[in-house]
Amino acid sequence: MRAQLTLETTYDQSIVPRGPDDPIYEASAAARRAFWRNRGVAQEGFAVERATANIHNQTKWFGPHRRILAIHAPERLTLATDGLSTPWAGISDQENGVECELFMEFDAATMDAEEIGNWGNLLINIGDLVADGHRVARDVDKHGAILFCRLTDDYRPMTRIMLSRDPGRIDGLPFGAVPLIRATPIAEAEIEGHDLSEEWGATAARAALAKRGILQHPT
């Protein structure tokens, strides 16, 4: 007796990296740019870093885009991550997406091209730390604001970076809306007298934000 056996192999597309030409990447980039163009003029050709994606079409931010946008508005310059939130597979969760985009705001009058590049490089590095961390975006959402990382002496008198939830979010993305997280450099004097041993130094971070008059997203 002879029998024939047919095997079919199937896989869950939601856990397999997308191909390098998947249209979701450009669709996501277009949605992010459309959002920021409502806040100012995007500087064409500005890119702090264009990292080459690996064979899985991933950078340190998991997707192929690891770059910074510069948005110019009257008296204000905004630097924003472009691609941090794009999940590398079909589902958006902690394992394959960072769940946020970061931004920093500056007084445009105080910034020259070199400083813009330096702060842009720093924002790339902050994005790397957020991508390497575990549920950083969720901790920011939980606490409202956190003391995230220290700065090198190159940035004195600023010594730390705070992360805080912004009321804004980027809609129209193929994988759902993405919250914005503000990255704010602060000086040590701004958190003096606070208990920094608390989880993420959250109370100190919220107090520093309040002193600066930065709107906090309700937790």
Short mmCIF file of C-alpha atoms in Angstrom, two decimals:
data_model
loop_
_atom_site.label_atom_id
_atom_site.label_comp_id
_atom_site.label_asym_id
_atom_site.label_seq_id
_atom_site.Cartn_x
_atom_site.Cartn_y
_atom_site.Cartn_z
CA MET A 1 0.00 0.00 0.00
CA ARG A 2 1.28 3.43 -0.89
CA ALA A 3 0.09 6.74 0.54
CA GLN A 4 0.80 10.30 -0.44
CA LEU A 5 1.24 12.95 2.21
CA THR A 6 1.04 16.65 1.41
CA LEU A 7 2.51 19.18 3.82
CA GLU A 8 1.52 22.82 3.77
CA THR A 9 3.57 25.38 5.66
CA THR A 10 1.81 28.49 6.83
CA TYR A 11 3.05 31.35 8.97
CA ASP A 12 1.57 34.23 10.86
CA GLN A 13 2.41 37.38 8.91
CA SER A 14 2.01 39.42 12.08
CA ILE A 15 5.25 38.03 13.52
CA VAL A 16 7.37 38.07 10.36
CA PRO A 17 9.42 41.15 9.43
CA ARG A 18 8.04 43.13 6.52
CA GLY A 19 9.92 43.22 3.25
CA PRO A 20 12.09 46.25 2.44
CA ASP A 21 9.58 47.53 -0.12
CA ASP A 22 6.48 47.25 2.06
CA PRO A 23 4.40 50.40 1.38
CA ILE A 24 3.57 50.79 5.09
CA TYR A 25 6.96 52.42 5.68
CA GLU A 26 6.45 55.28 3.25
CA ALA A 27 2.80 55.62 4.25
CA SER A 28 3.90 56.00 7.86
CA ALA A 29 6.57 58.55 6.95
CA ALA A 30 4.05 60.58 4.92
CA ALA A 31 1.60 60.65 7.85
CA ARG A 32 4.30 61.86 10.23
CA ARG A 33 5.39 64.62 7.87
CA ALA A 34 1.79 65.73 7.33
CA PHE A 35 1.38 66.04 11.10
CA TRP A 36 4.50 68.15 11.58
CA ARG A 37 3.74 70.38 8.59
CA ASN A 38 0.69 71.55 10.52
CA ARG A 39 3.11 72.90 13.13
CA GLY A 40 5.67 74.50 10.86
CA VAL A 41 7.84 74.12 7.78
CA ALA A 42 9.81 70.90 7.48
CA GLN A 43 13.41 71.56 6.51
CA GLU A 44 13.95 69.68 3.27
CA GLY A 45 16.99 67.46 3.12
CA PHE A 46 17.68 67.66 6.85
CA ALA A 47 18.72 64.30 8.23
CA VAL A 48 20.99 63.86 11.22
CA GLU A 49 21.52 60.21 10.45
CA ARG A 50 20.30 57.78 7.83
CA ALA A 51 21.22 54.40 9.24
CA THR A 52 21.22 51.46 6.88
CA ALA A 53 18.69 48.81 7.88
CA ASN A 54 19.86 45.24 8.45
CA ILE A 55 18.71 42.15 6.54
CA HIS A 56 15.45 42.23 8.48
CA ASN A 57 14.88 45.84 7.40
CA GLN A 58 15.50 47.03 10.96
CA THR A 59 17.59 49.79 12.50
CA LYS A 60 17.97 50.26 16.26
CA TRP A 61 14.43 51.65 16.08
CA PHE A 62 13.20 48.33 14.57
CA GLY A 63 11.94 49.90 11.33
CA PRO A 64 14.02 51.14 8.35
CA HIS A 65 13.67 54.85 9.20
CA ARG A 66 16.01 56.20 11.87
CA ARG A 67 16.17 59.93 11.30
CA ILE A 68 15.24 63.36 12.64
CA LEU A 69 12.93 66.00 11.19
CA ALA A 70 13.61 69.72 11.72
CA ILE A 71 10.42 71.81 11.81
CA HIS A 72 10.71 75.60 11.63
CA ALA A 73 8.00 77.91 12.98
CA PRO A 74 8.10 81.57 14.07
CA GLU A 75 10.38 81.77 17.12
CA ARG A 76 10.39 77.98 17.54
CA LEU A 77 12.42 75.07 16.23
CA THR A 78 11.17 71.51 16.70
CA LEU A 79 13.28 68.40 16.26
CA ALA A 80 11.31 65.16 16.01
CA THR A 81 12.10 61.49 15.56
CA ASP A 82 10.93 60.06 12.26
CA GLY A 83 10.38 56.31 12.41
CA LEU A 84 10.72 55.39 16.07
CA SER A 85 7.12 54.19 16.26
CA THR A 86 6.94 52.03 13.12
CA PRO A 87 6.57 48.35 14.10
CA TRP A 88 8.65 45.91 12.06
CA ALA A 89 5.90 43.29 11.76
CA GLY A 90 2.15 43.22 11.39
CA ILE A 91 1.24 43.99 14.99
CA SER A 92 2.16 46.96 17.16
CA ASP A 93 3.29 45.98 20.64
CA GLN A 94 6.32 46.34 22.87
CA GLU A 95 8.19 43.55 21.13
CA ASN A 96 8.16 45.08 17.66
CA GLY A 97 7.33 48.74 18.05
CA VAL A 98 8.36 51.58 20.34
CA GLU A 99 4.85 53.03 20.59
CA CYS A 100 5.79 56.72 20.43
CA GLU A 101 7.66 59.48 18.63
CA LEU A 102 9.90 61.94 20.50
CA PHE A 103 10.35 65.66 19.98
CA MET A 104 12.32 68.60 21.41
CA GLU A 105 11.51 72.31 21.16
CA PHE A 106 13.96 75.21 21.15
CA ASP A 107 13.99 78.98 20.87
CA ALA A 108 14.81 79.38 17.18
CA ALA A 109 16.79 82.58 17.81
CA THR A 110 19.37 80.71 19.89
CA MET A 111 20.05 77.89 17.42
CA ASP A 112 22.57 77.81 14.60
CA ALA A 113 23.14 74.97 12.13
CA GLU A 114 25.82 73.31 14.28
CA GLU A 115 23.67 73.35 17.40
CA ILE A 116 20.69 71.97 15.47
CA GLY A 117 22.88 69.10 14.29
CA ASN A 118 24.22 68.44 17.80
CA TRP A 119 20.78 68.34 19.39
CA GLY A 120 19.53 66.22 16.50
CA ASN A 121 22.28 63.68 17.16
CA LEU A 122 21.34 63.67 20.83
CA LEU A 123 17.70 63.00 19.94
CA ILE A 124 18.79 60.05 17.79
CA ASN A 125 20.63 58.67 20.83
CA ILE A 126 17.65 59.26 23.12
CA GLY A 127 15.51 57.38 20.61
CA ASP A 128 17.99 54.49 20.75
CA LEU A 129 17.71 54.39 24.56
CA VAL A 130 13.92 54.43 24.39
CA ALA A 131 13.98 51.61 21.81
CA ASP A 132 16.39 49.58 23.97
CA GLY A 133 14.33 50.13 27.13
CA HIS A 134 11.34 48.13 28.30
CA ARG A 135 8.02 49.91 27.95
CA VAL A 136 9.50 53.38 28.43
CA ALA A 137 6.55 54.98 26.64
CA ARG A 138 4.15 53.20 28.99
CA ASP A 139 6.09 54.40 32.05
CA VAL A 140 5.94 57.97 30.75
CA ASP A 141 2.20 57.56 30.25
CA LYS A 142 1.84 56.14 33.77
CA HIS A 143 3.82 58.87 35.56
CA GLY A 144 3.23 61.83 33.24
CA ALA A 145 6.93 62.70 33.31
CA ILE A 146 10.18 60.92 34.19
CA LEU A 147 13.87 61.69 34.60
CA PHE A 148 15.20 59.54 31.80
CA CYS A 149 18.94 59.91 31.31
CA ARG A 150 21.97 62.06 32.16
CA LEU A 151 23.74 64.34 29.71
CA THR A 152 27.47 64.65 29.15
CA ASP A 153 29.37 67.76 30.21
CA ASP A 154 29.07 69.04 26.62
CA TYR A 155 25.50 70.13 27.39
CA ARG A 156 26.10 71.98 30.68
CA PRO A 157 24.39 73.63 32.47
CA MET A 158 21.82 71.05 31.32
CA THR A 159 22.48 67.73 33.06
CA ARG A 160 19.47 65.48 32.42
CA ILE A 161 16.73 64.67 29.94
CA MET A 162 13.12 64.50 31.07
CA LEU A 163 10.49 62.67 29.08
CA SER A 164 6.85 63.76 29.37
CA ARG A 165 3.59 62.98 27.61
CA ASP A 166 2.41 65.67 25.23
CA PRO A 167 -1.32 66.17 24.55
CA GLY A 168 -0.71 65.75 20.82
CA ARG A 169 -0.66 62.51 18.87
CA ILE A 170 -0.02 61.51 15.28
CA ASP A 171 -3.14 60.12 13.62
CA GLY A 172 -3.54 58.53 10.21
CA LEU A 173 -0.78 55.94 10.61
CA PRO A 174 -1.41 52.49 9.10
CA PHE A 175 -0.98 50.84 12.51
CA GLY A 176 -2.95 53.32 14.62
CA ALA A 177 -2.41 56.65 16.36
CA VAL A 178 0.93 57.25 18.08
CA PRO A 179 1.45 59.44 21.17
CA LEU A 180 4.09 62.15 21.33
CA ILE A 181 6.69 62.30 24.08
CA ARG A 182 8.51 65.55 24.76
CA ALA A 183 12.23 65.34 25.60
CA THR A 184 13.33 68.30 27.72
CA PRO A 185 16.90 69.06 28.85
CA ILE A 186 17.02 70.41 32.41
CA ALA A 187 19.65 71.67 34.85
CA GLU A 188 20.34 69.98 38.18
CA ALA A 189 19.15 73.09 40.03
CA GLU A 190 15.63 72.50 38.66
CA ILE A 191 15.22 69.28 40.64
CA GLU A 192 17.09 70.18 43.84
CA GLY A 193 15.27 69.25 47.02
CA HIS A 194 13.31 66.41 45.45
CA ASP A 195 13.59 62.71 46.22
CA LEU A 196 15.40 61.33 43.20
CA SER A 197 15.29 57.77 44.53
CA GLU A 198 11.62 57.55 43.60
CA GLU A 199 10.81 55.45 40.53
CA TRP A 200 12.04 57.44 37.51
CA GLY A 201 12.23 60.57 39.73
CA ALA A 202 8.69 61.21 38.55
CA THR A 203 7.66 63.78 41.18
CA ALA A 204 10.81 65.83 40.54
CA ALA A 205 10.20 65.65 36.79
CA ARG A 206 6.59 66.81 37.08
CA ALA A 207 7.63 69.68 39.36
CA ALA A 208 10.31 70.81 36.91
CA LEU A 209 7.79 70.75 34.06
CA ALA A 210 5.32 72.80 36.09
CA LYS A 211 7.96 75.44 36.85
CA ARG A 212 8.62 75.76 33.13
CA GLY A 213 4.93 76.07 32.36
CA ILE A 214 4.94 73.03 30.08
CA LEU A 215 1.49 71.54 29.62
CA GLN A 216 1.29 68.06 31.10
CA HIS A 217 -0.91 65.33 29.70
CA PRO A 218 -3.21 63.97 32.42
CA THR A 219 -2.27 60.49 33.60
#
